[in-house]
């Protein structure tokens, strides 16, 4: 029976040796010094510094010395495979493997158990590595990338965002991180409306984000790809006050300023595009001034590391932020090995007895690492059941080109420490943007008009018991002015919105593009001014030419001591009232028509026009019913007052509710990104999807596609004509062609290059002698005019046919 584990070469399966004063224990490390994540630039010096401190300590592994054998994995699993083979099959034996990035750790950790090796990583964040069945001997001082997700969800809930979008690089670490995020946001009632991915070129993915109106965007990619993404973000203008980007925080602080030949954006372009984005980052450096197991504070560690780096700029040094994790990884290993010495000695074993077939020593090292708990320069080092580090999350925001700490989040305690110093471009008031696009000055006019109409209810029901006889005509006239001007302001403002929406978006197709580009606010105000001026002039003329005056009469009730009633009347009131009612009635009917015509229009310039349409229906119906009824009931003062006042109150309040309650809800909840269906059902308006811009973009794309189709049709027509000419030519030369075919000779006109008849490279060449007899002379199987005859193909047509 064969062993389930591959056996090492004989020269690497050493027998137990007597102890020496300083036995060497070797660590095989794969530091990514270059490639997608050059994290080894700072992590390797950090690990070496930890080894020096450990080897100089008499209380830790006094009989042993740790030595590091390292290679550059370039963060490439293929390169790491070759290097892993070199580490395993060349002397000396390695007691532990230390890979860097996630892709390499996945390969190494899955294979290491076959050689009974512990794997301890300092820079791997892939959630897939938290799998004890697949990676039974894996530990890491870098927390899992899923530790970012509770922080992201907490921030979404803090800012009351309910829809997000994602864009990821298609690697295992980001795919598994996004899967975990999707589960968490679903539990929190948050929707991932757009999900884009890319391998190397993010251009199409970024365009799709813009096309699908993504606003809150979580980006998951390495630093080099981040520069590509934000170069495309700058080109698509997917940044600014309407957008919020969430990125990973372990990039270099100046990652967007590094010159990259893979992009064609300037540093200024990149700086503009990344401004204001939020990062979540695992706390990798202890913020407290505490001396840990290495007898160094985090500040002393950074100073010592800077000295080893020889004055290199931390912002330009790959892996500088992860360096404390590499430092603590070596200390975790040293403490674990130190913890195994006594148990092994009790069984008559030593660490130097380790070989790749020895399972007992590996189990002891595993148990020691699994129970690790010490204070490191990166904070408290503790591993969970899957071998992953547990830590807090730092939240930062790019403000003015530099990162500022805006909070911490402890996912284990669900505690958010918020500094309150977050800054947003244009104050990031998304509900304000929403309200701004609804023409707030017109809304204010509507509110003022409604208040004037409501105020008219009081003089409408006043009688002689409360007002002196000389003041009674003034009060009644004031009632008329309040109702007239209030109606002009309230209804006129709403009518103006509907009028301009209908004017701009129901024109002929050839005028639509021109009309969409012009809607200055002064045009709206001028329209309201015209309606208001008409009512003002008509009231002035009425007041001067034929004012109202008092008439007195007696009630017909008993006893005869019933109170005297005073009425404001005019013998010629029917004519001016008829003119006013007729004018207002036409406006109401026209408003209903325009609201119906524009019910399916979506525009950002006046984005609450659907709610305005609903208000117009309400006002129109109540007014068209109330006006004739009050004229009929004019002799019955109580009924007339009750009917008119209720109509005024209901129309005013319903208008205010329909127009302003959705805006108040947005201001309170800050629900900027709701679906089109929710907006239509709840507010009667689609405000945030920028449908107008989408419509113009789709129209442009449609025109371009039509041009392409036309060109293709012309191409097809030309090919058909050429084929028809070739067919006619074959018909004319059929006898001669048939004769040539019978002699197995090509026609004189087809001077075919013999090289053009050879098969593509990699395909075997054949002749008639290598074919079966039945296929050696194909000319006898087909008639002379067969379309499959090679002699009928003209060389000039071959490229055309392939096109």
CSV table of C-alpha atoms in Angstrom, one decimal, residues 192-582:
chain,number,residue,atom,x,y,z
A,192,UNK,CA,-27.3,45.1,-5.1
A,193,UNK,CA,-28.8,46.5,-8.2
A,194,UNK,CA,-25.8,46.4,-10.5
A,195,UNK,CA,-23.0,43.8,-10.4
A,196,UNK,CA,-20.1,44.2,-12.8
A,197,UNK,CA,-16.8,42.3,-13.2
A,198,UNK,CA,-13.7,42.4,-15.3
A,199,UNK,CA,-10.5,40.4,-15.8
A,200,UNK,CA,-7.9,43.0,-17.0
A,201,UNK,CA,-9.7,45.8,-18.8
A,202,UNK,CA,-12.5,47.5,-16.8
A,203,UNK,CA,-13.7,49.9,-19.5
A,204,UNK,CA,-16.9,48.0,-20.4
A,205,UNK,CA,-17.7,47.3,-16.7
A,206,UNK,CA,-17.4,51.0,-15.9
A,207,UNK,CA,-19.6,52.0,-18.9
A,208,UNK,CA,-22.2,49.6,-17.7
A,209,UNK,CA,-22.2,51.2,-14.2
A,210,UNK,CA,-22.8,54.5,-15.8
A,211,UNK,CA,-25.5,53.2,-18.1
A,212,UNK,CA,-27.3,51.4,-15.3
A,213,UNK,CA,-27.2,54.6,-13.1
A,214,UNK,CA,-25.1,53.2,-10.3
A,215,UNK,CA,-24.5,55.7,-7.5
A,216,UNK,CA,-23.1,53.8,-4.4
A,217,UNK,CA,-20.3,51.6,-5.8
A,218,UNK,CA,-18.2,49.1,-4.0
A,219,UNK,CA,-14.9,48.4,-5.8
A,220,UNK,CA,-13.0,45.2,-5.2
A,221,UNK,CA,-9.7,45.0,-7.1
A,222,UNK,CA,-5.9,45.2,-6.7
A,223,UNK,CA,-4.0,48.5,-6.7
A,224,UNK,CA,-2.9,48.2,-10.4
A,225,UNK,CA,-6.4,47.5,-11.5
A,226,UNK,CA,-7.7,50.4,-9.3
A,227,UNK,CA,-5.7,52.9,-11.5
A,228,UNK,CA,-7.3,51.4,-14.6
A,229,UNK,CA,-10.8,51.6,-13.1
A,230,UNK,CA,-10.5,55.2,-12.0
A,231,UNK,CA,-9.0,56.3,-15.3
A,232,UNK,CA,-12.2,54.9,-16.9
A,233,UNK,CA,-14.2,56.5,-14.1
A,234,UNK,CA,-12.7,59.9,-15.0
A,235,UNK,CA,-13.6,59.4,-18.7
A,236,UNK,CA,-17.2,58.4,-18.0
A,237,UNK,CA,-17.5,61.2,-15.3
A,238,UNK,CA,-18.7,58.6,-12.8
A,239,UNK,CA,-17.5,60.7,-9.8
A,240,UNK,CA,-18.5,63.8,-8.0
A,241,UNK,CA,-21.4,64.7,-5.8
A,242,UNK,CA,-23.7,62.1,-7.2
A,243,UNK,CA,-21.4,59.1,-6.6
A,244,UNK,CA,-19.8,57.4,-3.6
A,245,UNK,CA,-17.0,54.9,-4.1
A,246,UNK,CA,-16.0,52.3,-1.5
A,247,UNK,CA,-12.5,50.8,-2.0
A,248,UNK,CA,-10.1,48.6,-0.1
A,249,UNK,CA,-7.8,50.5,2.3
A,250,UNK,CA,-4.6,48.6,1.9
A,251,UNK,CA,-3.4,50.4,-1.3
A,252,UNK,CA,-0.4,52.8,-1.0
A,253,UNK,CA,-1.5,56.2,0.1
A,254,UNK,CA,-0.5,57.7,-3.2
A,255,UNK,CA,-1.6,54.9,-5.4
A,256,UNK,CA,-3.6,57.2,-7.7
A,257,UNK,CA,-0.5,59.4,-8.2
A,258,UNK,CA,1.8,56.6,-9.3
A,259,UNK,CA,2.6,56.8,-13.0
A,260,UNK,CA,1.3,53.8,-14.8
A,261,UNK,CA,2.0,53.0,-18.5
A,262,UNK,CA,-1.2,51.0,-18.6
A,263,UNK,CA,-3.4,54.1,-18.3
A,264,UNK,CA,-3.7,57.3,-20.3
A,265,UNK,CA,-4.9,59.6,-17.6
A,266,UNK,CA,-2.8,62.3,-15.9
A,267,UNK,CA,-2.2,62.6,-12.2
A,268,UNK,CA,-4.6,65.5,-12.1
A,269,UNK,CA,-7.3,63.4,-13.8
A,270,UNK,CA,-6.9,60.6,-11.3
A,271,UNK,CA,-6.8,62.9,-8.3
A,272,UNK,CA,-10.1,64.5,-9.4
A,273,UNK,CA,-11.7,61.1,-10.0
A,274,UNK,CA,-10.8,59.5,-6.6
A,275,UNK,CA,-11.6,62.5,-4.4
A,276,UNK,CA,-14.1,61.7,-1.6
A,277,UNK,CA,-14.0,57.9,-1.8
A,278,UNK,CA,-14.3,55.9,1.4
A,279,UNK,CA,-12.0,53.0,2.3
A,280,UNK,CA,-12.3,50.2,4.8
A,281,UNK,CA,-9.1,48.8,6.2
A,282,UNK,CA,-8.2,46.3,8.8
A,283,UNK,CA,-6.4,47.9,11.7
A,284,UNK,CA,-2.8,46.7,11.0
A,285,UNK,CA,-0.9,49.0,13.4
A,286,UNK,CA,-1.8,49.2,17.1
A,287,UNK,CA,-3.0,52.7,17.7
A,288,UNK,CA,-2.2,52.3,21.4
A,289,UNK,CA,1.3,52.9,22.9
A,290,UNK,CA,1.7,49.4,24.3
A,291,UNK,CA,4.8,47.3,24.5
A,292,UNK,CA,4.0,43.9,23.2
A,293,UNK,CA,5.8,40.6,23.2
A,294,UNK,CA,8.6,42.0,21.1
A,295,UNK,CA,9.2,44.8,23.7
A,296,UNK,CA,8.5,47.3,21.0
A,297,UNK,CA,5.6,49.8,20.6
A,298,UNK,CA,4.0,50.2,17.2
A,299,UNK,CA,5.7,53.6,16.9
A,300,UNK,CA,9.1,52.1,17.6
A,301,UNK,CA,8.5,49.4,15.1
A,302,UNK,CA,7.7,51.9,12.4
A,303,UNK,CA,10.9,53.9,13.2
A,304,UNK,CA,13.0,50.7,13.1
A,305,UNK,CA,11.4,49.6,9.8
A,306,UNK,CA,12.0,53.0,8.2
A,307,UNK,CA,15.7,52.6,9.2
A,308,UNK,CA,15.9,49.2,7.5
A,309,UNK,CA,14.2,50.5,4.4
A,310,UNK,CA,16.9,53.1,4.1
A,311,UNK,CA,14.7,56.2,3.8
A,312,UNK,CA,12.3,54.8,1.2
A,313,UNK,CA,9.0,56.7,0.9
A,314,UNK,CA,6.4,54.6,2.8
A,315,UNK,CA,3.7,55.8,0.3
A,316,UNK,CA,5.7,54.2,-2.6
A,317,UNK,CA,6.8,51.0,-0.7
A,318,UNK,CA,4.6,48.0,-1.5
A,319,UNK,CA,3.3,46.2,1.6
A,320,UNK,CA,4.2,49.0,4.0
A,321,UNK,CA,0.8,48.8,5.7
A,322,UNK,CA,1.0,45.0,6.0
A,323,UNK,CA,4.5,45.1,7.5
A,324,UNK,CA,3.3,44.9,11.1
A,325,UNK,CA,1.4,41.7,10.1
A,326,UNK,CA,4.6,40.1,8.7
A,327,UNK,CA,6.4,41.1,11.9
A,328,UNK,CA,3.7,39.5,14.1
A,329,UNK,CA,3.5,36.4,11.9
A,330,UNK,CA,7.2,35.6,12.7
A,331,UNK,CA,6.6,36.2,16.4
A,332,UNK,CA,3.5,34.0,16.3
A,333,UNK,CA,5.6,31.2,14.8
A,334,UNK,CA,8.4,31.7,17.2
A,335,UNK,CA,6.1,31.6,20.2
A,336,UNK,CA,4.3,28.5,18.8
A,337,UNK,CA,7.6,26.7,18.3
A,338,UNK,CA,8.7,27.6,21.7
A,339,UNK,CA,5.5,26.3,23.1
A,340,UNK,CA,6.1,22.9,21.4
A,341,UNK,CA,9.5,22.2,22.9
A,342,UNK,CA,8.4,21.0,26.3
A,343,UNK,CA,5.6,18.6,25.0
A,344,UNK,CA,7.9,17.2,22.4
A,345,UNK,CA,10.7,16.7,24.9
A,346,UNK,CA,8.3,14.8,27.2
A,347,UNK,CA,7.8,12.3,24.3
A,348,UNK,CA,11.5,12.1,23.6
A,349,UNK,CA,11.3,14.2,20.4
A,350,UNK,CA,12.9,17.5,19.3
A,351,UNK,CA,12.0,20.1,16.7
A,352,UNK,CA,15.0,19.2,14.6
A,353,UNK,CA,13.6,15.7,14.2
A,354,UNK,CA,10.9,17.2,11.9
A,355,UNK,CA,10.7,15.8,8.3
A,356,UNK,CA,7.9,15.8,5.7
A,357,UNK,CA,6.6,12.5,6.9
A,358,UNK,CA,6.3,13.5,10.6
A,359,UNK,CA,2.8,14.2,11.5
A,360,UNK,CA,3.2,14.4,15.3
A,361,UNK,CA,5.5,17.5,15.3
A,362,UNK,CA,3.1,19.3,12.8
A,363,UNK,CA,0.2,18.6,15.1
A,364,UNK,CA,2.0,20.1,18.1
A,365,UNK,CA,2.9,23.2,16.1
A,366,UNK,CA,-0.8,23.4,14.9
A,367,UNK,CA,-2.1,23.3,18.5
A,368,UNK,CA,0.4,25.9,19.6
A,369,UNK,CA,-0.6,28.3,16.8
A,370,UNK,CA,-4.3,27.7,17.3
A,371,UNK,CA,-4.1,28.8,21.0
A,372,UNK,CA,-1.9,31.9,20.2
A,373,UNK,CA,-2.8,35.1,22.1
A,374,UNK,CA,-0.3,37.9,22.5
A,375,UNK,CA,0.1,41.6,22.0
A,376,UNK,CA,1.9,42.5,18.8
A,377,UNK,CA,2.7,45.7,17.0
A,378,UNK,CA,-0.5,45.2,14.9
A,379,UNK,CA,-2.6,44.7,18.1
A,380,UNK,CA,-3.9,41.6,19.8
A,381,UNK,CA,-3.0,38.5,17.8
A,382,UNK,CA,-5.7,35.9,18.1
A,383,UNK,CA,-6.8,33.3,15.5
A,384,UNK,CA,-10.4,32.1,15.1
A,385,UNK,CA,-11.5,28.5,14.4
A,386,UNK,CA,-10.6,28.9,10.7
A,387,UNK,CA,-7.1,30.2,11.4
A,388,UNK,CA,-8.0,33.8,10.5
A,389,UNK,CA,-6.9,36.9,12.5
A,390,UNK,CA,-9.6,38.8,14.4
A,391,UNK,CA,-9.2,42.6,14.3
A,392,UNK,CA,-11.0,46.0,14.1
A,393,UNK,CA,-11.7,48.0,10.9
A,394,UNK,CA,-10.5,51.5,10.2
A,395,UNK,CA,-12.7,53.7,8.0
A,396,UNK,CA,-11.0,56.5,6.0
A,397,UNK,CA,-12.0,59.0,3.4
A,398,UNK,CA,-9.8,60.8,0.8
A,399,UNK,CA,-10.2,64.5,1.6
A,400,UNK,CA,-8.1,67.0,-0.4
A,401,UNK,CA,-5.8,64.3,-1.8
A,402,UNK,CA,-4.9,62.6,1.5
A,403,UNK,CA,-6.7,60.0,3.7
A,404,UNK,CA,-8.4,61.1,6.9
A,405,UNK,CA,-9.6,58.7,9.6
A,406,UNK,CA,-13.4,59.1,10.0
A,407,UNK,CA,-14.2,56.1,12.3
A,408,UNK,CA,-13.5,52.6,13.6
A,409,UNK,CA,-15.8,49.6,13.6
A,410,UNK,CA,-15.6,46.5,15.9
A,411,UNK,CA,-17.6,43.8,14.2
A,412,UNK,CA,-17.4,41.5,17.1
A,413,UNK,CA,-18.9,44.1,19.4
A,414,UNK,CA,-21.0,45.8,16.7
A,415,UNK,CA,-19.6,49.1,17.9
A,416,UNK,CA,-19.1,52.1,15.5
A,417,UNK,CA,-16.8,54.8,16.7
A,418,UNK,CA,-17.5,57.8,14.5
A,419,UNK,CA,-15.4,61.0,14.5
A,420,UNK,CA,-18.0,63.1,12.5
A,421,UNK,CA,-15.3,64.6,10.2
A,422,UNK,CA,-16.5,63.1,6.9
A,423,UNK,CA,-16.7,65.6,4.1
A,424,UNK,CA,-18.8,65.3,1.0
A,425,UNK,CA,-18.4,66.9,-2.4
A,426,UNK,CA,-21.1,69.6,-2.7
A,427,UNK,CA,-22.2,68.6,0.8
A,428,UNK,CA,-23.4,65.3,-0.8
A,429,UNK,CA,-27.0,66.3,-0.1
A,430,UNK,CA,-28.7,63.9,-2.4
A,431,UNK,CA,-32.3,64.8,-1.3
A,432,UNK,CA,-31.4,68.4,-1.9
A,433,UNK,CA,-30.4,67.6,-5.5
A,434,UNK,CA,-33.7,65.8,-5.9
A,435,UNK,CA,-35.6,68.8,-4.6
A,436,UNK,CA,-33.5,71.2,-6.7
A,437,UNK,CA,-34.6,69.5,-9.9
A,438,UNK,CA,-38.3,69.9,-9.0
A,439,UNK,CA,-37.9,73.7,-9.4
A,440,UNK,CA,-38.3,74.7,-5.7
A,441,UNK,CA,-39.2,78.3,-6.4
A,442,UNK,CA,-42.3,77.2,-8.2
A,443,UNK,CA,-43.1,74.9,-5.3
A,444,UNK,CA,-42.8,77.8,-3.0
A,445,UNK,CA,-45.2,79.8,-5.1
A,446,UNK,CA,-47.6,76.9,-4.9
A,447,UNK,CA,-47.3,76.8,-1.1
A,448,UNK,CA,-47.9,80.5,-0.8
A,449,UNK,CA,-51.0,80.3,-3.1
A,450,UNK,CA,-52.4,77.5,-1.1
A,451,UNK,CA,-52.0,79.5,2.1
A,452,UNK,CA,-53.7,82.5,0.5
A,453,UNK,CA,-56.6,80.3,-0.5
A,454,UNK,CA,-56.9,78.9,3.0
A,455,UNK,CA,-56.8,82.4,4.4
A,456,UNK,CA,-59.8,83.3,2.2
A,457,UNK,CA,-61.9,80.9,4.1
A,458,UNK,CA,-62.1,83.3,7.1
A,459,UNK,CA,-63.5,86.3,5.3
A,460,UNK,CA,-65.7,84.0,3.3
A,461,UNK,CA,-67.8,83.1,6.4
A,462,UNK,CA,-67.6,86.4,8.3
A,463,UNK,CA,-70.9,88.3,9.1
A,464,UNK,CA,-72.1,91.6,10.5
A,465,UNK,CA,-71.7,90.5,14.1
A,466,UNK,CA,-67.9,90.6,13.8
A,467,UNK,CA,-67.3,93.4,11.4
A,468,UNK,CA,-68.6,97.0,11.3
A,469,UNK,CA,-70.9,97.9,8.5
A,470,UNK,CA,-68.4,100.4,7.0
A,471,UNK,CA,-65.7,97.7,6.9
A,472,UNK,CA,-67.9,94.9,5.5
A,473,UNK,CA,-67.3,95.7,1.7
A,474,UNK,CA,-63.5,95.8,2.3
A,475,UNK,CA,-63.6,92.4,4.0
A,476,UNK,CA,-65.6,90.9,1.1
A,477,UNK,CA,-63.4,92.5,-1.5
A,478,UNK,CA,-60.3,91.1,0.4
A,479,UNK,CA,-61.8,87.7,0.2
A,480,UNK,CA,-62.1,88.0,-3.6
A,481,UNK,CA,-58.4,89.1,-3.9
A,482,UNK,CA,-57.2,86.3,-1.7
A,483,UNK,CA,-59.0,83.6,-3.7
A,484,UNK,CA,-58.1,85.1,-7.1
A,485,UNK,CA,-54.4,85.6,-6.5
A,486,UNK,CA,-54.1,82.4,-4.4
A,487,UNK,CA,-55.5,80.4,-7.3
A,488,UNK,CA,-53.1,82.1,-9.7
A,489,UNK,CA,-50.1,81.4,-7.6
A,490,UNK,CA,-51.0,77.8,-6.6
A,491,UNK,CA,-52.6,76.5,-9.8
A,492,UNK,CA,-50.5,78.8,-12.1
A,493,UNK,CA,-47.2,77.3,-10.7
A,494,UNK,CA,-48.4,73.8,-11.3
A,495,UNK,CA,-49.9,74.6,-14.7
A,496,UNK,CA,-46.5,76.2,-15.7
A,497,UNK,CA,-44.6,73.0,-14.9
A,498,UNK,CA,-47.0,70.8,-16.9
A,499,UNK,CA,-47.1,73.3,-19.8
A,500,UNK,CA,-43.3,73.3,-20.2
A,501,UNK,CA,-42.9,69.6,-19.8
A,502,UNK,CA,-45.5,69.2,-22.5
A,503,UNK,CA,-43.8,71.8,-24.7
A,504,UNK,CA,-40.3,70.3,-24.4
A,505,UNK,CA,-41.1,66.6,-24.5
A,506,UNK,CA,-44.0,66.1,-26.9
A,507,UNK,CA,-42.6,67.8,-29.9
A,508,UNK,CA,-41.7,66.1,-33.2
A,509,UNK,CA,-38.6,63.9,-33.2
A,510,UNK,CA,-36.4,66.2,-35.2
A,511,UNK,CA,-37.1,69.1,-32.7
A,512,UNK,CA,-36.7,67.0,-29.5
A,513,UNK,CA,-32.9,67.2,-29.1
A,514,UNK,CA,-32.9,71.0,-29.5
A,515,UNK,CA,-35.8,71.5,-27.1
A,516,UNK,CA,-34.3,69.3,-24.4
A,517,UNK,CA,-31.3,71.5,-24.1
A,518,UNK,CA,-33.1,74.7,-23.2
A,519,UNK,CA,-35.2,75.3,-20.1
A,520,UNK,CA,-34.1,78.4,-18.2
A,521,UNK,CA,-35.8,79.1,-14.9
A,522,UNK,CA,-36.8,82.6,-16.1
A,523,UNK,CA,-39.1,81.0,-18.6
A,524,UNK,CA,-41.0,79.2,-15.9
A,525,UNK,CA,-41.2,82.4,-13.7
A,526,UNK,CA,-42.3,84.4,-16.7
A,527,UNK,CA,-45.2,82.0,-17.4
A,528,UNK,CA,-46.4,82.3,-13.8
A,529,UNK,CA,-46.0,86.0,-14.0
A,530,UNK,CA,-48.2,86.2,-17.0
A,531,UNK,CA,-51.0,84.2,-15.4
A,532,UNK,CA,-50.7,86.3,-12.2
A,533,UNK,CA,-50.8,89.6,-14.1
A,534,UNK,CA,-53.9,88.6,-16.0
A,535,UNK,CA,-55.7,87.9,-12.7
A,536,UNK,CA,-54.3,91.1,-11.1
A,537,UNK,CA,-55.4,93.3,-13.9
A,538,UNK,CA,-58.9,91.7,-14.1
A,539,UNK,CA,-59.4,92.3,-10.3
A,540,UNK,CA,-58.2,95.9,-10.5
A,541,UNK,CA,-60.5,96.6,-13.4
A,542,UNK,CA,-63.4,94.9,-11.5
A,543,UNK,CA,-62.6,96.9,-8.4
A,544,UNK,CA,-62.5,100.2,-10.1
A,545,UNK,CA,-65.3,99.9,-12.7
A,546,UNK,CA,-67.9,97.9,-10.8
A,547,UNK,CA,-67.1,97.3,-7.1
A,548,UNK,CA,-69.2,95.2,-4.8
A,549,UNK,CA,-71.6,96.8,-2.3
A,550,UNK,CA,-74.0,95.9,0.5
A,551,UNK,CA,-77.6,94.8,0.1
A,552,UNK,CA,-79.8,94.0,3.0
A,553,UNK,CA,-82.7,91.6,3.4
A,554,UNK,CA,-84.8,89.7,6.0
A,555,UNK,CA,-84.9,86.1,6.6
A,556,UNK,CA,-88.1,84.2,6.2
A,557,UNK,CA,-87.9,82.4,9.5
A,558,UNK,CA,-90.0,83.0,12.6
A,559,UNK,CA,-90.2,84.9,14.8
A,560,UNK,CA,-90.1,88.2,13.1
A,561,UNK,CA,-87.2,89.3,15.3
A,562,UNK,CA,-84.8,87.2,13.2
A,563,UNK,CA,-81.5,88.9,12.7
A,564,UNK,CA,-80.9,91.1,9.6
A,565,UNK,CA,-78.6,89.5,7.0
A,566,UNK,CA,-76.2,91.5,4.9
A,567,UNK,CA,-75.0,90.4,1.4
A,568,UNK,CA,-72.3,91.7,-0.8
A,569,UNK,CA,-73.9,91.8,-4.2
A,570,UNK,CA,-73.9,93.6,-7.5
A,571,UNK,CA,-76.7,93.6,-10.0
A,572,UNK,CA,-74.2,93.2,-12.8
A,573,UNK,CA,-72.2,90.4,-11.0
A,574,UNK,CA,-73.2,87.7,-13.5
A,575,UNK,CA,-71.1,89.1,-16.4
A,576,UNK,CA,-67.7,89.5,-14.7
A,577,UNK,CA,-68.2,86.3,-12.7
A,578,UNK,CA,-69.0,84.5,-15.9
A,579,UNK,CA,-65.8,85.8,-17.6
A,580,UNK,CA,-63.6,84.8,-14.6
A,581,UNK,CA,-65.2,81.4,-14.3
A,582,UNK,CA,-64.9,80.8,-18.0
